[in-house]
XYZ file of C-alpha atoms in Angstrom:
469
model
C -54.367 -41.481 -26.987
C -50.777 -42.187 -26.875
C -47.854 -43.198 -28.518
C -45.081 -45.189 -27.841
C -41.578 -45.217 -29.403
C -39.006 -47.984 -29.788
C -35.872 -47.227 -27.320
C -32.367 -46.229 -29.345
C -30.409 -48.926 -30.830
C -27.153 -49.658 -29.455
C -24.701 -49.964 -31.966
C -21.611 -49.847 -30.317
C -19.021 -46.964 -30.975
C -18.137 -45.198 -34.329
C -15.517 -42.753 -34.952
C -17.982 -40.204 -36.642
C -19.578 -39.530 -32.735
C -16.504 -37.664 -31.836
C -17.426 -35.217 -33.990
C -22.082 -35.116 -34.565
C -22.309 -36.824 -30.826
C -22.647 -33.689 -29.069
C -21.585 -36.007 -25.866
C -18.044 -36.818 -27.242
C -17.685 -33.171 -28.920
C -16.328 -30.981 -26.709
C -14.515 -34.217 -25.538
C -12.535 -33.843 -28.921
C -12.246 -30.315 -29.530
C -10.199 -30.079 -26.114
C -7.932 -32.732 -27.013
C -7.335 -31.152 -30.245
C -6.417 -27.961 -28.777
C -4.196 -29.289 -26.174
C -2.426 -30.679 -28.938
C -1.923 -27.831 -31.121
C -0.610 -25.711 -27.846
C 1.279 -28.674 -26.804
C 2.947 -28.712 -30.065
C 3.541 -24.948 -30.520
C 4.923 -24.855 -27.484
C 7.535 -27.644 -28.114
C 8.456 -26.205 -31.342
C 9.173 -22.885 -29.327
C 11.264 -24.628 -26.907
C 13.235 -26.914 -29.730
C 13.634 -23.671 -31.430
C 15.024 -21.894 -28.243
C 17.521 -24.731 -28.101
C 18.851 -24.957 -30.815
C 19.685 -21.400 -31.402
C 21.248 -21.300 -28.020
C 22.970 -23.852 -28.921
C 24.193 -22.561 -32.007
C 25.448 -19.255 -30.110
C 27.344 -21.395 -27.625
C 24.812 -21.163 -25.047
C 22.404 -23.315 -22.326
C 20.026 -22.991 -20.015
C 21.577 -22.205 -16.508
C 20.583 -20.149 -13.278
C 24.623 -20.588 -11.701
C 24.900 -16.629 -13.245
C 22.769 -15.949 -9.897
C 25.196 -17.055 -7.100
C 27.856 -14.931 -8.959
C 28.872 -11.611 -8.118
C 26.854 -8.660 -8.530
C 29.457 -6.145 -9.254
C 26.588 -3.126 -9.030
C 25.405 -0.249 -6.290
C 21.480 -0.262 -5.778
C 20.840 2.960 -4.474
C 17.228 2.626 -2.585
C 17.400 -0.586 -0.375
C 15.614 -2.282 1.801
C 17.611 -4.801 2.967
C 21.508 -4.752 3.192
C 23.788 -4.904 0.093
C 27.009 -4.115 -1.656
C 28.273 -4.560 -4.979
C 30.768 -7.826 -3.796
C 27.234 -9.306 -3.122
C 25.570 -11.850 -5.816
C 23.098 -11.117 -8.607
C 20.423 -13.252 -6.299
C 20.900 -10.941 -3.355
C 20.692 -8.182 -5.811
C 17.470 -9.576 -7.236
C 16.118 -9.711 -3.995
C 16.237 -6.164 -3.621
C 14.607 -5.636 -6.158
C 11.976 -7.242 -5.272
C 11.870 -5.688 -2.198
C 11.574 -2.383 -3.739
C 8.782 -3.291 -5.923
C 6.487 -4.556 -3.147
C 6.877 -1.906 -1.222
C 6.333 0.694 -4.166
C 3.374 -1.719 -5.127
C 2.176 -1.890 -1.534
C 1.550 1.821 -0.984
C 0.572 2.552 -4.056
C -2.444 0.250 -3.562
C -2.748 1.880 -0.290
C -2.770 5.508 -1.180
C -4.718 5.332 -4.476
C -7.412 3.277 -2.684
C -7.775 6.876 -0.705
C -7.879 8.729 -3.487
C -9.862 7.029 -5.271
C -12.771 6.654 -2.391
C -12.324 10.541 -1.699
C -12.276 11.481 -5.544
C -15.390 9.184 -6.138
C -17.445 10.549 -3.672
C -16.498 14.112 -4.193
C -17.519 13.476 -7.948
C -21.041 12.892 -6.402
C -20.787 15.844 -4.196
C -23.495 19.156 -4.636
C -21.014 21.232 -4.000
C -20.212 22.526 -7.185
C -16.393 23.500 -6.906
C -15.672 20.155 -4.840
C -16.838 17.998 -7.763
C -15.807 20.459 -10.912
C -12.060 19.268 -8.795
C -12.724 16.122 -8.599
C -13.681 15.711 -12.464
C -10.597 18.157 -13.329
C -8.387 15.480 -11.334
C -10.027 12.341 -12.523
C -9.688 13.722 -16.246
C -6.475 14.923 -16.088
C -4.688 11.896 -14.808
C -6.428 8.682 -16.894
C -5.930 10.700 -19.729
C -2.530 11.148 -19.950
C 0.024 8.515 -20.442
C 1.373 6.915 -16.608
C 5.338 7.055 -18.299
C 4.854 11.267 -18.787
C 3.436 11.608 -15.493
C 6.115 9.350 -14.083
C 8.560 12.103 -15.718
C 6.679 14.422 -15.043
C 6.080 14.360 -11.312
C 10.769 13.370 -10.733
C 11.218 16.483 -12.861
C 9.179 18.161 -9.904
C 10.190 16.970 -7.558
C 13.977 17.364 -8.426
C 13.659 20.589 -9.145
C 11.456 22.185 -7.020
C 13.628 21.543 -4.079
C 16.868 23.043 -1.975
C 20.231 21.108 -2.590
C 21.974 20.299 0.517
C 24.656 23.256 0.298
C 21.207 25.541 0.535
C 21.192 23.807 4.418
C 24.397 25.470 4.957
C 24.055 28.727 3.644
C 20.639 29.121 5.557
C 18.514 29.330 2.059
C 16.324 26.373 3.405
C 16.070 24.404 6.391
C 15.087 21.281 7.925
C 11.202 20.794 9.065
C 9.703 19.034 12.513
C 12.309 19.728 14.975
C 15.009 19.605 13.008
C 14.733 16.052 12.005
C 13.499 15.730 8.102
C 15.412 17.274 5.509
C 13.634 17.709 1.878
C 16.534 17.646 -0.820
C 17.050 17.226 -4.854
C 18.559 14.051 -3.453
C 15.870 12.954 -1.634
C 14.450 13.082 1.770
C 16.025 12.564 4.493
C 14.322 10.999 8.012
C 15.497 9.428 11.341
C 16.201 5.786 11.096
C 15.273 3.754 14.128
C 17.950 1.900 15.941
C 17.066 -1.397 17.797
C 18.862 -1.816 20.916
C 18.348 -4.711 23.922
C 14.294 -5.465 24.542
C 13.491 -4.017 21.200
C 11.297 -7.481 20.860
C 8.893 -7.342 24.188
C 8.426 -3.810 22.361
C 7.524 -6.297 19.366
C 5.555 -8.269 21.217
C 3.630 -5.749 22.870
C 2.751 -3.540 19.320
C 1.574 -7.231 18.334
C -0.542 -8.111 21.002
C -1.811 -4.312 21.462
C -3.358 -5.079 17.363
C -4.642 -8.239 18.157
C -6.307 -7.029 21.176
C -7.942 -3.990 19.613
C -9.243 -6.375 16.658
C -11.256 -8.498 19.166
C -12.315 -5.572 21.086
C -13.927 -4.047 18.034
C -15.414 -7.711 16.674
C -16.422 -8.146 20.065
C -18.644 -4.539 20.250
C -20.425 -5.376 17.055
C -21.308 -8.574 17.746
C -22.590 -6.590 20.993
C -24.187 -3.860 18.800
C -26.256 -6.783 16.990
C -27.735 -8.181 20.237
C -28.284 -4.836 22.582
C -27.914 -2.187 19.677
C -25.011 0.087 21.511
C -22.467 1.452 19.574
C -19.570 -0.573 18.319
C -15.982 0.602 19.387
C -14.794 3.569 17.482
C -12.253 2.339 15.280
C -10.113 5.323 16.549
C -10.266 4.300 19.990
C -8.742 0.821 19.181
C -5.526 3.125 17.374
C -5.393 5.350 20.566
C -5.309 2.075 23.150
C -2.641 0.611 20.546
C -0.313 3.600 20.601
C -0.772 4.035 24.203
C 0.210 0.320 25.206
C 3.142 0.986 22.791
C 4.264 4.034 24.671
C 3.387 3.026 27.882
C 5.953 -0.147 28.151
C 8.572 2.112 25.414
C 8.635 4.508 28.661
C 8.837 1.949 31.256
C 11.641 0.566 29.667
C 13.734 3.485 29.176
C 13.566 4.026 32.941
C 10.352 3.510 35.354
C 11.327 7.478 36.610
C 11.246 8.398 32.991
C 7.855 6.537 32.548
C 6.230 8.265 35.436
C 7.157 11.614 34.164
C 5.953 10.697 30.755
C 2.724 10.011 32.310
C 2.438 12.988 34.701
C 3.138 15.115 30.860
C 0.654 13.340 29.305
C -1.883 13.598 32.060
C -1.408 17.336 32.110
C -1.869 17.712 28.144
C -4.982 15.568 28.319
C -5.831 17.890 31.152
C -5.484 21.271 29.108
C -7.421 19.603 25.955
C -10.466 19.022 28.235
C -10.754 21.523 30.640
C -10.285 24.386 27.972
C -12.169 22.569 25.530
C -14.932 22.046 27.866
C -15.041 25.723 29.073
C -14.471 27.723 25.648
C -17.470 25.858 24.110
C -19.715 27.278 26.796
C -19.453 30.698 24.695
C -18.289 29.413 21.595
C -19.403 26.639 18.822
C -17.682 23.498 19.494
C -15.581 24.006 16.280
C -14.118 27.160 17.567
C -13.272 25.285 20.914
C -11.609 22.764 19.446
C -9.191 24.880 18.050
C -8.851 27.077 21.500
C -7.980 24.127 23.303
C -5.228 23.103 20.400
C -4.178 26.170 20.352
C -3.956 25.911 24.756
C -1.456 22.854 24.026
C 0.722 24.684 21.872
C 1.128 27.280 24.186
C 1.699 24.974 27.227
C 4.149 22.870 25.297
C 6.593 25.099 23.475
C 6.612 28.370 26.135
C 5.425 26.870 29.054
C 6.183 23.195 29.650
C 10.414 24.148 29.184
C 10.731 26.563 31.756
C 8.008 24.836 34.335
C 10.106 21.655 34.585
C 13.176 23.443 34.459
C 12.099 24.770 38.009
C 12.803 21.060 39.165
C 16.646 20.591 37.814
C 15.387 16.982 37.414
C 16.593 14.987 34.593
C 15.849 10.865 35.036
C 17.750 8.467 32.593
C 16.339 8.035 29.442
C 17.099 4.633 28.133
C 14.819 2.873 25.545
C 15.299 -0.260 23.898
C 14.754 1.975 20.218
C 16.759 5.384 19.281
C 16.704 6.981 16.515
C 19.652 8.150 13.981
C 19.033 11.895 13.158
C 20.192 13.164 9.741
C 23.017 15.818 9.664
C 24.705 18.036 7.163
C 28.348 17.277 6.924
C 30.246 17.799 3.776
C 27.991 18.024 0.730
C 25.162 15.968 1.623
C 23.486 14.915 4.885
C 24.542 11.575 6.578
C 23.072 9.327 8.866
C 19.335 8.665 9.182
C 16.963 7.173 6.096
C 17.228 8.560 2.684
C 14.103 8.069 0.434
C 14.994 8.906 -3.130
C 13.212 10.981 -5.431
C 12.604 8.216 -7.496
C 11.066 6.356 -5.005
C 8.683 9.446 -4.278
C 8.024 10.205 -7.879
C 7.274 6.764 -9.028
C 4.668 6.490 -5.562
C 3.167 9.517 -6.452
C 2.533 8.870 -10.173
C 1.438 5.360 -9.854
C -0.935 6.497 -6.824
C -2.337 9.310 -8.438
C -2.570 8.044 -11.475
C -4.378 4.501 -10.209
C -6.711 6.722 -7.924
C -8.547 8.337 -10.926
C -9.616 5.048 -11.887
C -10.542 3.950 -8.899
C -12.334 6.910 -8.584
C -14.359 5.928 -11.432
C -15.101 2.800 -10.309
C -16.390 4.459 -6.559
C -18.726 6.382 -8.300
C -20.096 4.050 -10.248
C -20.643 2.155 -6.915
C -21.973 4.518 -4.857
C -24.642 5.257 -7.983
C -25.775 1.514 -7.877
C -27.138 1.767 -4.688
C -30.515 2.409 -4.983
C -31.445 6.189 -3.597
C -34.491 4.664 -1.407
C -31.182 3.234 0.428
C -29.455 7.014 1.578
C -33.330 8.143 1.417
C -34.488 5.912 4.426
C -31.208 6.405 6.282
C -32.110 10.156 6.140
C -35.290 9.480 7.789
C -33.927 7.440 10.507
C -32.070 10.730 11.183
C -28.429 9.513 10.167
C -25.986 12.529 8.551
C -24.761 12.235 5.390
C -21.534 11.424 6.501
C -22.846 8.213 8.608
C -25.082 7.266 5.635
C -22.067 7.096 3.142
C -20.418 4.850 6.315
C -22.589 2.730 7.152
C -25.536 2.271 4.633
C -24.317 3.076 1.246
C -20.731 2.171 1.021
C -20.731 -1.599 2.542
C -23.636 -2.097 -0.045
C -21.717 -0.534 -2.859
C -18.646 -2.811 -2.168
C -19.507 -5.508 -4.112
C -20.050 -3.765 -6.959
C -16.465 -2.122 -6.608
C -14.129 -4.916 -5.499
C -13.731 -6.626 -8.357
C -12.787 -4.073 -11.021
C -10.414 -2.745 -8.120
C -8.444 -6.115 -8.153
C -8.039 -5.096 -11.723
C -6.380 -1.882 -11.129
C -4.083 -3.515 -7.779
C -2.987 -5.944 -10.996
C -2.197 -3.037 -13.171
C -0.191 -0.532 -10.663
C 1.778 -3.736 -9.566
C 2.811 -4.843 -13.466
C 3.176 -0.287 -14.173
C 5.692 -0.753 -11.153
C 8.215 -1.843 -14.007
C 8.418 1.436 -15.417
C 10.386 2.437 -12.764
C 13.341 1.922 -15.051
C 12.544 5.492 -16.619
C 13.877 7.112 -13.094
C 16.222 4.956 -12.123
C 14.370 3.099 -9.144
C 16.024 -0.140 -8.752
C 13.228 -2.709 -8.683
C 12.912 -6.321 -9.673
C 13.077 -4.979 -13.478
C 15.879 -2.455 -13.633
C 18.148 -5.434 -10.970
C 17.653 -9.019 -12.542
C 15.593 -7.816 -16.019
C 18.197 -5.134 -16.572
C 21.466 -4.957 -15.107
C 22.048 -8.883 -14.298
C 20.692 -9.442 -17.510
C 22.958 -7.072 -19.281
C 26.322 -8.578 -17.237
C 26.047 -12.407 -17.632
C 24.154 -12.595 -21.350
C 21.604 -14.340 -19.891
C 18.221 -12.320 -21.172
C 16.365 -15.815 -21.626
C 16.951 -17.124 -17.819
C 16.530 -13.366 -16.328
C 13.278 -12.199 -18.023
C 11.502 -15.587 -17.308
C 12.584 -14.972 -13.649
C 11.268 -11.375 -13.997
C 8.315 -12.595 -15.318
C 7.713 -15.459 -13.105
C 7.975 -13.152 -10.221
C 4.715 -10.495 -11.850
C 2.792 -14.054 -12.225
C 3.163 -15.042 -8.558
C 2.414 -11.452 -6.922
C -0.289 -10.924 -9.481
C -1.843 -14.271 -8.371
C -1.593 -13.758 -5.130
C -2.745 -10.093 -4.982
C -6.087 -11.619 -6.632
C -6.215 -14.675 -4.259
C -6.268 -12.131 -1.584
C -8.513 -10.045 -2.920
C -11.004 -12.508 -4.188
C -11.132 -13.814 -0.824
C -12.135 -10.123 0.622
C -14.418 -9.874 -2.024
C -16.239 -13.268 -0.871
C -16.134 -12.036 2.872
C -17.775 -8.604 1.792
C -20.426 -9.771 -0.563
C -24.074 -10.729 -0.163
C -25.026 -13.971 1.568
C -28.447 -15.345 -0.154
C -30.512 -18.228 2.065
């Protein structure tokens, strides 16, 4: 049996679809709100102008090209106080992605080497990690910020302790660590600093392919891939070589003949010691050979020679030195710099730390079990199996905490670090009146890193995760 039905009557149009025609609904709820927040927002901006108005004032950016009239004390790029507010803004900015930059670096560490020891069965090793992890997202990121500059100011030497012989400098005599900051060799770049360039670039590149090349090789014949630490050895060795050749092809040769003996010492004495001792022991017997050759041994043996070749490279470096009441020359990082890294990567790394663990525990435990059985280590389990698996479970909520060290960044105005906020949302906006003009720039500036930060890491996150057929 069956029944038929008439088709729907067309009768045209009516008003009362927009709202019980569930096709033209949504239709006319959007409209609606586009009008409400198109009209909220133009009875913001008609409200902004007329009380500027009223006060005498407009909307310009000419304050910008104007003179500064302000030191910035941690700079990246050059600047003096005749320079204008722009220039001074750029610093700023400067400073806060490179603050923001190794903060995401360094608390990525910590937070993979936290959220794995939290999983560790080694009871003090993850009592340490949970200590850390508690200690730090518990307590406000401003106090540790504080915190850590108070520390760091006070629990080192002032520069007249240099002179009086109370402290002194570490690594050859080439890195002071003050209450005014540390200070490091500079580089200088004299003529054919850029083949040097050129070469570091093309060194990368080349050590990229090499390693894509060996795992596309491992997934055909099954040998090993490249060691990623082989690719950093061939880089800094192509870097060296051609730095030596161009300081003097004499010099270069000797450099090589040094090297060659080092390499020499490390494997003949590491080869021989472990033939009565564990390998561990003969690792250190054959560091401890190198030492020995190159501070009492190497001096005197090419002293024998009286020969000296020229020595010059395309980059020197500027030394710090004591003079007066602070040291001069070389790179001064300032305690707020160090403090406000240390806080914001510390205090970022217990969160990611979190969100490791809660990785690492989504992988399922037949994963680690089977690697175990195909006779892998613990250490080349976590590697290879259970890590790249737990990835896509931690990317995203790490994009999340890259967005929130870059925006805590700001609160480098408690210290005194000069970024983007304490330059053009502070000072500039304190000299020229203009707080409208400078904290939309400010904020402008957040929106576009922010945006891009996530662009970038949204498109790791879709080269990392799980391709379905």
């Amino acid at each position: 049996m069956t029944t038929q039905s008439d088709p729907p009557k067309r009768n045209g149009f009516r008003l009362s679809q927009l709202i019980y025609d569930t096709r033209y609904r949504s239709i006319t709820l959007q409209v609606i709100a586009l009008l409400l927040i198109g009209g909220g927002l133009y009875w913001l901006y008609s409200n902004t102008v007329t009380n500027l108005a009223a006060q005498g004032k407009d909307f310009r950016l000419d304050f910008l090209w104007k003179r500064a009239g302000y030191d910035i004390n941690q700079q990246l790029i050059p600047y003096t106080s005749n320079d204008t507010h722009i220039r001074a803004a750029a610093v700023g900015m400067f400073n806060t992605l490179l603050v923001a930059g190794l903060g995401c670096v360094f608390a990525t560490i910590l937070g993979i080497v936290f959220g794995v020891l939290r999983l560790s069965k080694n009871f003090m090793a993850s009592r340490l990690a949970a200590v850390y992890v508690e200690g730090f997202r518990n307590v406000p990121l401003l106090l540790w910020i504080v915190a850590i500059f108070a520390i760091v100011t006070e629990a080192t030497h002032q520069p007249r302790d240099f002179k009086t012989g109370d402290a002194s400098m570490l690594f050859n005599e080439s890195v002071a660590i003050t209450n005014r900051g540390t200070f490091i060799p500079s580089p200088i770049f004299g003529a054919g600093w850029e083949l040097l360039a050129i070469v570091a670039v093309l060194a990368i590149g080349a050590a990229v392919w090499l390693r894509k090349w060996s795992i596309k090789r491992q997934a055909a014949t099954g040998e090993s891939p490249m060691p990623i630490w082989l690719g950093i050895v061939l880089v800094i060795a192509a870097i060296l070589l051609v730095y030596s050749l161009q300081a003097g092809l004499m010099f270069a040769l000797l450099s090589i003949i040094k090297v060659a003996i080092i390499v020499a010492i490390a494997v003949i004495g590491y080869r021989v010691a472990k033939t009565f001792v564990p390998n561990v022991l003969a690792a250190l017997i054959a560091a401890a050979l190198i030492i020995l050759w190159q501070y009492f041994i190497a001096g005197p043996f090419w002293g024998m020679f009286g020969f000296q070749p020229a020595f010059n490279p395309s980059v020197t470096f500027d030394y710090p030195e004591l003079g007066g009441f602070n040291f001069s020359g070389g790179l001064q990082i300032r305690n707020s710099l160090i403090a406000l890294l240390l806080a914001l990567s510390l205090y970022t790394g217990a969160f990611i730390a979190e969100i490791v663990r809660a990785g690492i525990l989504s992988v399922s435990k037949g994963q680690s079990e089977a690697a175990f059985a195909l006779g892998l280590r613990a250490n080349r389990t976590m590697s290879l199996v259970i890590l790249p698996q737990a990835m896509r479970v931690i990317i995203p909520p790490l994009i999340s905490q890259f967005l929130n060290l870059t925006k805590n960044s700001s609160l480098a105005i408690a210290i005194g670090y000069m970024d983007i906020r304490s330059t053009l949302g502070g000072i500039t906006v304190n000299q020229t009146g203009r707080e409208l003009e400078g904290i939309l720039l400010t904020g402008m500036f957040y929106l576009i890193l922010s945006l891009l930060i996530s662009a970038g890491m949204n498109w790791f996150n879709n080269s990392v995760k799980l391709k379905e057929r």
